[in-house]
CSV table of C-alpha atoms and ligand atoms in Angstrom, one decimal:
chain,number,residue,atom,x,y,z
A,1184,MET,CA,-152.5,-87.8,-24.7
A,1185,ARG,CA,-149.5,-85.7,-23.7
A,1186,PRO,CA,-146.4,-86.5,-25.7
A,1187,LYS,CA,-143.5,-87.7,-23.6
A,1188,ALA,CA,-140.2,-89.6,-23.6
A,1189,GLU,CA,-139.6,-92.6,-21.4
A,1190,LEU,CA,-136.1,-92.8,-20.0
A,1191,HIS,CA,-136.2,-95.4,-17.3
A,1192,LEU,CA,-137.7,-98.7,-18.6
A,1193,HIS,CA,-136.2,-102.1,-18.3
A,1194,ILE,CA,-137.3,-104.1,-21.3
A,1195,GLU,CA,-137.2,-107.3,-19.3
A,1196,GLY,CA,-139.6,-105.6,-16.9
A,1197,THR,CA,-142.2,-105.3,-19.6
A,1198,LEU,CA,-142.6,-109.1,-19.7
A,1199,GLU,CA,-146.3,-109.5,-19.0
A,1200,PRO,CA,-147.5,-112.8,-17.5
A,1201,GLU,CA,-149.4,-113.6,-20.8
A,1202,LEU,CA,-146.1,-113.4,-22.7
A,1203,VAL,CA,-144.3,-115.5,-20.0
A,1204,VAL,CA,-146.8,-118.2,-20.7
A,1205,GLU,CA,-146.7,-117.8,-24.5
A,1206,LEU,CA,-142.9,-118.0,-24.6
A,1207,ALA,CA,-142.7,-120.9,-22.2
A,1208,ARG,CA,-145.0,-122.9,-24.5
A,1209,ARG,CA,-143.1,-121.8,-27.6
A,1210,ASN,CA,-139.8,-122.8,-26.1
A,1211,ARG,CA,-141.1,-125.9,-24.2
A,1212,ILE,CA,-140.0,-124.5,-20.8
A,1213,HIS,CA,-141.6,-125.9,-17.7
A,1214,LEU,CA,-143.3,-123.3,-15.4
A,1215,PRO,CA,-144.6,-123.9,-11.9
A,1216,THR,CA,-147.9,-122.6,-13.3
A,1217,PHE,CA,-149.2,-121.7,-16.7
A,1218,ASP,CA,-152.1,-119.7,-15.1
A,1219,VAL,CA,-151.6,-116.0,-15.9
A,1220,GLU,CA,-153.5,-114.9,-12.8
A,1221,ALA,CA,-151.5,-117.2,-10.6
A,1222,ILE,CA,-148.3,-115.7,-12.0
A,1223,ARG,CA,-149.6,-112.2,-11.4
A,1224,ALA,CA,-150.6,-113.1,-7.9
A,1225,ARG,CA,-147.0,-113.4,-7.0
A,1226,TYR,CA,-146.3,-109.7,-7.7
A,1227,SER,CA,-146.4,-108.5,-4.2
A,1228,PHE,CA,-143.0,-107.2,-3.1
A,1229,ALA,CA,-141.4,-106.4,0.3
A,1230,ASN,CA,-138.4,-104.6,-1.2
A,1231,LEU,CA,-136.2,-104.4,-4.3
A,1232,GLN,CA,-134.6,-107.8,-3.8
A,1233,SER,CA,-137.9,-109.7,-3.6
A,1234,PHE,CA,-138.9,-108.1,-6.9
A,1235,LEU,CA,-135.6,-108.9,-8.5
A,1236,ASP,CA,-135.9,-112.6,-7.6
A,1237,VAL,CA,-139.2,-112.9,-9.6
A,1238,TYR,CA,-137.9,-110.7,-12.4
A,1239,TYR,CA,-134.8,-112.9,-13.0
A,1240,GLU,CA,-136.8,-116.1,-12.7
A,1241,ASN,CA,-139.4,-115.1,-15.3
A,1242,MET,CA,-136.6,-114.2,-17.8
A,1243,ALA,CA,-135.9,-117.9,-18.2
A,1244,VAL,CA,-138.6,-117.9,-21.0
A,1245,LEU,CA,-136.5,-115.5,-23.1
A,1246,ARG,CA,-134.3,-117.6,-25.4
A,1247,THR,CA,-134.4,-116.7,-29.0
A,1248,GLU,CA,-134.1,-113.7,-31.2
A,1249,ALA,CA,-137.8,-113.9,-31.9
A,1250,ASP,CA,-138.5,-113.8,-28.1
A,1251,PHE,CA,-136.5,-110.6,-27.6
A,1252,HIS,CA,-138.1,-109.1,-30.7
A,1253,ASP,CA,-141.6,-109.9,-29.5
A,1254,LEU,CA,-140.9,-108.5,-26.0
A,1255,ALA,CA,-139.6,-105.2,-27.3
A,1256,ALA,CA,-142.3,-104.9,-30.1
A,1257,ALA,CA,-145.1,-105.4,-27.4
A,1258,TYR,CA,-143.6,-102.7,-25.2
A,1259,LEU,CA,-143.2,-100.2,-28.1
A,1260,ARG,CA,-146.8,-100.7,-29.2
A,1261,ARG,CA,-148.1,-100.1,-25.7
A,1262,ALA,CA,-145.8,-97.1,-25.1
A,1263,ALA,CA,-147.0,-95.5,-28.4
A,1264,GLY,CA,-150.6,-95.9,-27.0
A,1265,GLN,CA,-149.5,-94.0,-23.8
A,1266,GLY,CA,-148.1,-91.0,-25.7
A,1267,VAL,CA,-144.5,-92.0,-25.7
A,1268,ARG,CA,-142.6,-90.5,-28.7
A,1269,HIS,CA,-139.1,-91.5,-27.7
A,1270,ALA,CA,-137.7,-94.2,-25.4
A,1271,GLU,CA,-134.2,-94.9,-24.1
A,1272,ILE,CA,-134.6,-98.6,-23.0
A,1273,PHE,CA,-132.5,-100.5,-20.5
A,1274,PHE,CA,-131.5,-104.2,-21.0
A,1275,ASP,CA,-129.6,-106.6,-18.8
A,1276,PRO,CA,-127.3,-108.7,-21.0
A,1277,GLN,CA,-125.7,-110.5,-18.0
A,1278,ALA,CA,-129.1,-111.9,-17.0
A,1279,HIS,CA,-129.2,-113.6,-20.4
A,1280,LEU,CA,-125.5,-114.5,-20.8
A,1281,SER,CA,-125.6,-116.3,-17.5
A,1282,ARG,CA,-128.4,-118.5,-18.8
A,1283,GLY,CA,-126.5,-119.3,-22.0
A,1284,VAL,CA,-128.2,-116.8,-24.3
A,1285,PRO,CA,-125.5,-115.2,-26.5
A,1286,LEU,CA,-125.3,-111.4,-26.9
A,1287,ASN,CA,-126.0,-111.5,-30.6
A,1288,VAL,CA,-129.4,-113.1,-29.9
A,1289,VAL,CA,-130.3,-110.3,-27.5
A,1290,PHE,CA,-129.0,-107.4,-29.7
A,1291,ASP,CA,-130.5,-108.8,-32.9
A,1292,GLY,CA,-133.9,-109.4,-31.4
A,1293,LEU,CA,-134.2,-106.1,-29.6
A,1294,SER,CA,-132.7,-104.0,-32.4
A,1295,ALA,CA,-135.0,-105.5,-35.0
A,1296,ALA,CA,-138.0,-104.5,-33.0
A,1297,LEU,CA,-136.7,-100.9,-32.4
A,1298,LYS,CA,-136.0,-100.5,-36.1
A,1299,GLU,CA,-139.5,-101.5,-37.1
A,1300,SER,CA,-141.2,-99.2,-34.6
A,1301,GLU,CA,-142.9,-95.9,-35.3
A,1302,LEU,CA,-141.3,-94.6,-32.1
A,1303,SER,CA,-137.8,-93.3,-31.9
A,1304,ALA,CA,-136.0,-95.7,-29.5
A,1305,GLU,CA,-132.5,-96.5,-28.3
A,1306,LEU,CA,-130.9,-99.1,-26.0
A,1307,ILE,CA,-128.8,-98.6,-22.9
A,1308,LEU,CA,-126.8,-101.6,-21.7
A,1309,CYS,CA,-127.0,-102.1,-17.9
A,1310,PHE,CA,-124.5,-103.8,-15.7
A,1311,LEU,CA,-125.8,-105.9,-12.8
A,1312,ARG,CA,-124.1,-104.3,-9.8
A,1313,ASP,CA,-124.4,-107.5,-7.7
A,1314,ARG,CA,-122.3,-109.4,-10.2
A,1315,GLY,CA,-119.3,-107.2,-9.6
A,1316,ALA,CA,-117.0,-104.9,-11.6
A,1317,GLU,CA,-114.9,-107.5,-13.3
A,1318,GLU,CA,-117.9,-109.2,-15.0
A,1319,ALA,CA,-119.2,-105.7,-15.9
A,1320,GLU,CA,-116.0,-105.0,-17.8
A,1321,GLN,CA,-116.1,-108.3,-19.5
A,1322,VAL,CA,-119.6,-107.7,-20.8
A,1323,LEU,CA,-118.8,-104.2,-22.0
A,1324,ARG,CA,-115.9,-105.5,-24.0
A,1325,ALA,CA,-118.0,-108.3,-25.4
A,1326,ALA,CA,-120.7,-105.8,-26.4
A,1327,LEU,CA,-118.3,-103.3,-28.1
A,1328,PRO,CA,-118.6,-105.1,-31.5
A,1329,TYR,CA,-122.3,-104.2,-31.3
A,1330,ARG,CA,-121.4,-100.6,-30.4
A,1331,GLU,CA,-123.8,-99.1,-33.0
A,1332,HIS,CA,-126.8,-100.9,-31.3
A,1333,PHE,CA,-126.6,-99.0,-28.0
A,1334,ILE,CA,-126.1,-95.4,-26.9
A,1335,GLY,CA,-125.0,-95.8,-23.3
A,1336,VAL,CA,-124.4,-97.8,-20.2
A,1337,GLY,CA,-126.3,-98.0,-16.9
A,1338,LEU,CA,-126.1,-99.7,-13.5
A,1339,ASP,CA,-129.0,-101.6,-12.0
A,1340,SER,CA,-130.0,-104.6,-9.8
A,1341,ALA,CA,-129.5,-104.8,-6.0
A,1342,GLU,CA,-128.2,-101.4,-4.9
A,1343,VAL,CA,-127.3,-101.4,-1.2
A,1344,GLY,CA,-123.8,-103.0,-0.6
A,1345,TYR,CA,-122.8,-102.3,-4.3
A,1346,PRO,CA,-121.9,-98.6,-4.4
A,1347,PRO,CA,-121.2,-96.9,-7.7
A,1348,SER,CA,-117.5,-96.4,-6.8
A,1349,LEU,CA,-116.9,-100.2,-7.5
A,1350,PHE,CA,-117.6,-99.5,-11.2
A,1351,ARG,CA,-115.3,-96.6,-11.8
A,1352,LYS,CA,-113.1,-98.4,-14.3
A,1353,VAL,CA,-115.9,-99.8,-16.5
A,1354,PHE,CA,-117.6,-96.4,-16.6
A,1355,GLU,CA,-114.3,-94.8,-17.7
A,1356,ILE,CA,-113.9,-97.4,-20.5
A,1357,ALA,CA,-117.5,-96.6,-21.5
A,1358,ALA,CA,-116.9,-92.8,-21.5
A,1359,GLY,CA,-113.8,-93.5,-23.7
A,1360,GLU,CA,-116.0,-95.2,-26.2
A,1361,GLY,CA,-118.3,-92.2,-26.4
A,1362,LEU,CA,-121.1,-93.9,-24.5
A,1363,HIS,CA,-123.6,-92.0,-22.4
A,1364,ARG,CA,-123.6,-92.9,-18.7
A,1365,VAL,CA,-126.5,-93.4,-16.2
A,1366,ALA,CA,-126.9,-95.3,-12.9
A,1367,HIS,CA,-129.6,-96.3,-10.5
A,1368,ALA,CA,-128.8,-94.5,-7.3
A,1369,GLY,CA,-130.8,-93.3,-4.3
A,1370,GLU,CA,-133.6,-95.8,-4.8
A,1371,GLU,CA,-132.9,-97.8,-1.7
A,1372,GLY,CA,-129.3,-96.5,-1.2
A,1373,GLY,CA,-128.7,-93.1,0.4
A,1374,PRO,CA,-127.5,-89.8,-1.0
A,1375,ASP,CA,-123.9,-90.9,-0.8
A,1376,TYR,CA,-124.7,-93.3,-3.7
A,1377,VAL,CA,-125.9,-90.4,-5.8
A,1378,TRP,CA,-122.8,-88.4,-5.0
A,1379,GLU,CA,-120.6,-91.3,-6.1
A,1380,ALA,CA,-122.6,-91.8,-9.3
A,1381,LEU,CA,-122.0,-88.1,-10.1
A,1382,ASP,CA,-118.4,-87.7,-9.0
A,1383,ILE,CA,-116.9,-91.2,-9.7
A,1384,LEU,CA,-119.0,-92.6,-12.6
A,1385,ARG,CA,-119.7,-89.1,-14.1
A,1386,VAL,CA,-123.3,-90.1,-14.9
A,1387,GLU,CA,-125.3,-87.7,-17.0
A,1388,ARG,CA,-128.6,-88.8,-15.5
A,1389,VAL,CA,-129.6,-90.4,-12.2
A,1390,ASP,CA,-132.1,-93.2,-12.2
A,1391,HIS,CA,-134.6,-92.8,-9.3
A,1392,GLY,CA,-132.5,-90.5,-7.1
A,1393,ILE,CA,-135.5,-89.9,-4.7
A,1394,ARG,CA,-133.2,-90.2,-1.6
A,1395,ALA,CA,-131.1,-87.3,-2.9
A,1396,MET,CA,-133.7,-85.1,-1.3
A,1397,GLU,CA,-132.2,-86.0,2.1
A,1398,ASP,CA,-129.2,-83.9,1.3
A,1399,PRO,CA,-129.7,-80.2,0.6
A,1400,GLN,CA,-126.2,-79.8,-0.9
A,1401,LEU,CA,-126.8,-82.6,-3.3
A,1402,VAL,CA,-130.2,-81.0,-4.3
A,1403,ALA,CA,-128.3,-77.8,-5.0
A,1404,ARG,CA,-125.8,-79.6,-7.2
A,1405,LEU,CA,-128.5,-81.5,-9.2
A,1406,ARG,CA,-130.4,-78.2,-9.7
A,1407,ALA,CA,-127.3,-76.2,-10.7
A,1408,GLU,CA,-126.1,-78.8,-13.2
A,1409,ARG,CA,-129.6,-79.6,-14.4
A,1410,ILE,CA,-128.9,-83.3,-14.0
A,1411,PRO,CA,-132.1,-85.2,-14.8
A,1412,LEU,CA,-133.7,-87.7,-12.4
A,1413,THR,CA,-135.7,-90.5,-13.8
A,1414,VAL,CA,-138.3,-91.0,-11.1
A,1415,CYS,CA,-140.7,-94.1,-11.1
A,1416,PRO,CA,-143.6,-93.4,-8.7
A,1417,LEU,CA,-145.6,-96.7,-9.0
A,1418,SER,CA,-142.3,-98.7,-8.8
A,1419,ASN,CA,-141.4,-96.8,-5.6
A,1420,VAL,CA,-144.7,-97.7,-4.0
A,1421,ARG,CA,-144.6,-101.4,-5.1
A,1422,LEU,CA,-141.1,-101.8,-3.9
A,1423,ARG,CA,-141.9,-99.9,-0.7
A,1424,ALA,CA,-139.3,-97.2,-1.2
A,1425,VAL,CA,-142.2,-94.9,-0.2
A,1426,PRO,CA,-145.2,-95.9,2.0
A,1427,SER,CA,-147.8,-94.7,-0.6
A,1428,LEU,CA,-148.1,-92.4,-3.6
A,1429,ARG,CA,-149.5,-89.7,-1.4
A,1430,ASP,CA,-146.2,-89.7,0.5
A,1431,HIS,CA,-144.1,-89.4,-2.7
A,1432,ILE,CA,-141.5,-86.7,-2.7
A,1433,LEU,CA,-141.8,-86.0,-6.4
A,1434,PRO,CA,-143.9,-82.7,-6.0
A,1435,ALA,CA,-141.2,-81.4,-3.6
A,1436,MET,CA,-138.5,-82.3,-6.2
A,1437,LEU,CA,-140.3,-80.3,-8.8
A,1438,ASP,CA,-140.7,-77.4,-6.3
A,1439,GLU,CA,-136.9,-77.5,-5.8
A,1440,GLY,CA,-136.4,-76.9,-9.5
A,1441,LEU,CA,-135.0,-80.3,-10.2
A,1442,LEU,CA,-135.2,-81.8,-13.8
A,1443,VAL,CA,-137.6,-84.6,-12.8
A,1444,THR,CA,-139.1,-87.1,-15.3
A,1445,VAL,CA,-141.7,-89.8,-14.7
A,1446,ASN,CA,-141.2,-93.3,-16.0
A,1447,SER,CA,-142.5,-96.8,-15.5
A,1448,ASP,CA,-139.4,-98.9,-14.6
A,1449,ASP,CA,-140.9,-102.4,-14.8
A,1450,PRO,CA,-144.5,-101.8,-15.9
A,1451,ALA,CA,-145.5,-105.5,-16.1
A,1452,TYR,CA,-144.7,-105.8,-12.4
A,1453,PHE,CA,-145.7,-102.5,-10.9
A,1454,GLY,CA,-149.3,-101.9,-12.1
A,1455,GLY,CA,-148.9,-99.5,-15.0
A,1456,TYR,CA,-147.1,-98.1,-18.0
A,1457,VAL,CA,-145.8,-94.5,-18.2
A,1458,ASP,CA,-149.1,-92.7,-18.7
A,1459,ASP,CA,-150.6,-94.7,-15.8
A,1460,ASN,CA,-147.8,-93.2,-13.6
A,1461,TYR,CA,-148.8,-89.7,-14.8
A,1462,GLU,CA,-152.4,-90.4,-14.2
A,1463,ALA,CA,-151.8,-91.8,-10.7
A,1464,LEU,CA,-149.9,-88.6,-9.8
A,1465,ARG,CA,-152.9,-86.6,-10.9
A,1466,ARG,CA,-155.4,-88.8,-9.0
A,1467,GLU,CA,-153.5,-89.5,-5.8
A,1468,LEU,CA,-151.3,-86.5,-5.4
A,1469,GLY,CA,-153.5,-83.9,-7.1
A,1470,MET,CA,-150.7,-82.9,-9.5
A,1471,THR,CA,-152.0,-80.3,-12.0
A,1472,ASP,CA,-151.9,-80.4,-15.8
A,1473,ASP,CA,-149.3,-77.7,-15.7
A,1474,GLN,CA,-147.0,-79.8,-13.4
A,1475,LEU,CA,-147.5,-82.9,-15.5
A,1476,ASP,CA,-146.9,-80.9,-18.7
A,1477,ARG,CA,-143.6,-79.6,-17.2
A,1478,ILE,CA,-142.6,-83.2,-16.4
A,1479,ALA,CA,-143.3,-84.3,-19.9
A,1480,ARG,CA,-141.3,-81.4,-21.3
A,1481,ASN,CA,-138.4,-82.3,-19.0
A,1482,SER,CA,-138.4,-85.8,-20.4
A,1483,PHE,CA,-137.5,-84.5,-23.9
A,1484,GLU,CA,-134.8,-82.2,-22.4
A,1485,ALA,CA,-133.4,-85.1,-20.4
A,1486,SER,CA,-133.2,-87.4,-23.5
A,1487,PHE,CA,-129.8,-88.2,-24.9
A,1488,VAL,CA,-131.2,-88.4,-28.4
A,1489,GLN,CA,-133.6,-85.9,-29.8
A,1490,ALA,CA,-136.8,-87.6,-30.8
A,1491,ARG,CA,-137.9,-87.7,-34.4
A,1492,LEU,CA,-141.3,-86.1,-33.5
B,1861,ADE,N1,-133.8,-103.9,-12.4
B,1861,ADE,C1,-135.0,-103.8,-12.9
B,1861,ADE,N2,-135.7,-102.9,-12.2
B,1861,ADE,C2,-134.9,-102.4,-11.3
B,1861,ADE,C3,-135.0,-101.4,-10.3
B,1861,ADE,N3,-136.1,-100.7,-10.0
B,1861,ADE,N4,-133.9,-101.1,-9.5
B,1861,ADE,C4,-132.8,-101.8,-9.7
B,1861,ADE,N5,-132.6,-102.7,-10.6
B,1861,ADE,C5,-133.7,-103.0,-11.4
B,1862,ZN,ZN1,-135.0,-99.3,-12.8
């Protein structure tokens, strides 16, 4: 299997229905159903928000350090089986703090799993853009005592209506701490969100970024500066950002000379882990081995940390 890095992966989005049920039993949490297939049957989404509603609801089962450890350990095992050699992993501390789960529980559980893994793996702390800039700054300050546990900050959750420019200050603070910076932009939002992420947040990578292709000047900038884009094809289909994989703009992005990578985003919800995304591109879009090898090489070039290969 082709070696690759995974750079756009929400650890909470790897929570498989089987683990939802196991953790609910372990933590004595009531679920509307304990039937794995019934849980999975809900995973049909009209847009990003309809997915986020289920994603946040399922997280209620994550309570203890052992839960976060087991979540990350399961992902790292599956990723290794899909050829992943290095992963830069998003997590959403506000989604846990707001449920009364303290930061040390999240950091200790995730970090222990990363340390045990055969993969090289790092954490990127994401701000939930729909909870606003003030709370983002509070969570960053609260996380700074754990500075050695994460390499960067990101911006995720509901995109439209929450432009990157709202988060200028917290990204400046992060830059001052020597943290890497990424942001989801151009998933549902337009090219203006990608411009703001670059110009105002000074991001070093753009997550998704597929709508950047609507603006030739932006494409020229991304190409000239070799700014990586972490594209998630199966996610885009499941969240209806594109009508079908056959309509995906990824081959055109590659033809434009952009530094495109392929990633799984929230694999427990979108029907596949990272190599399943590569395989779907081959099957549905006829992408060649040469093209897929190039994408895999891009993933290492786009990594913040060089993998221990
Ligand atoms: N959080 C988890 N997955 C996400 C996505 N695809 N877009 C925005 N926020 C997310
Ligand atoms: Zn994402």
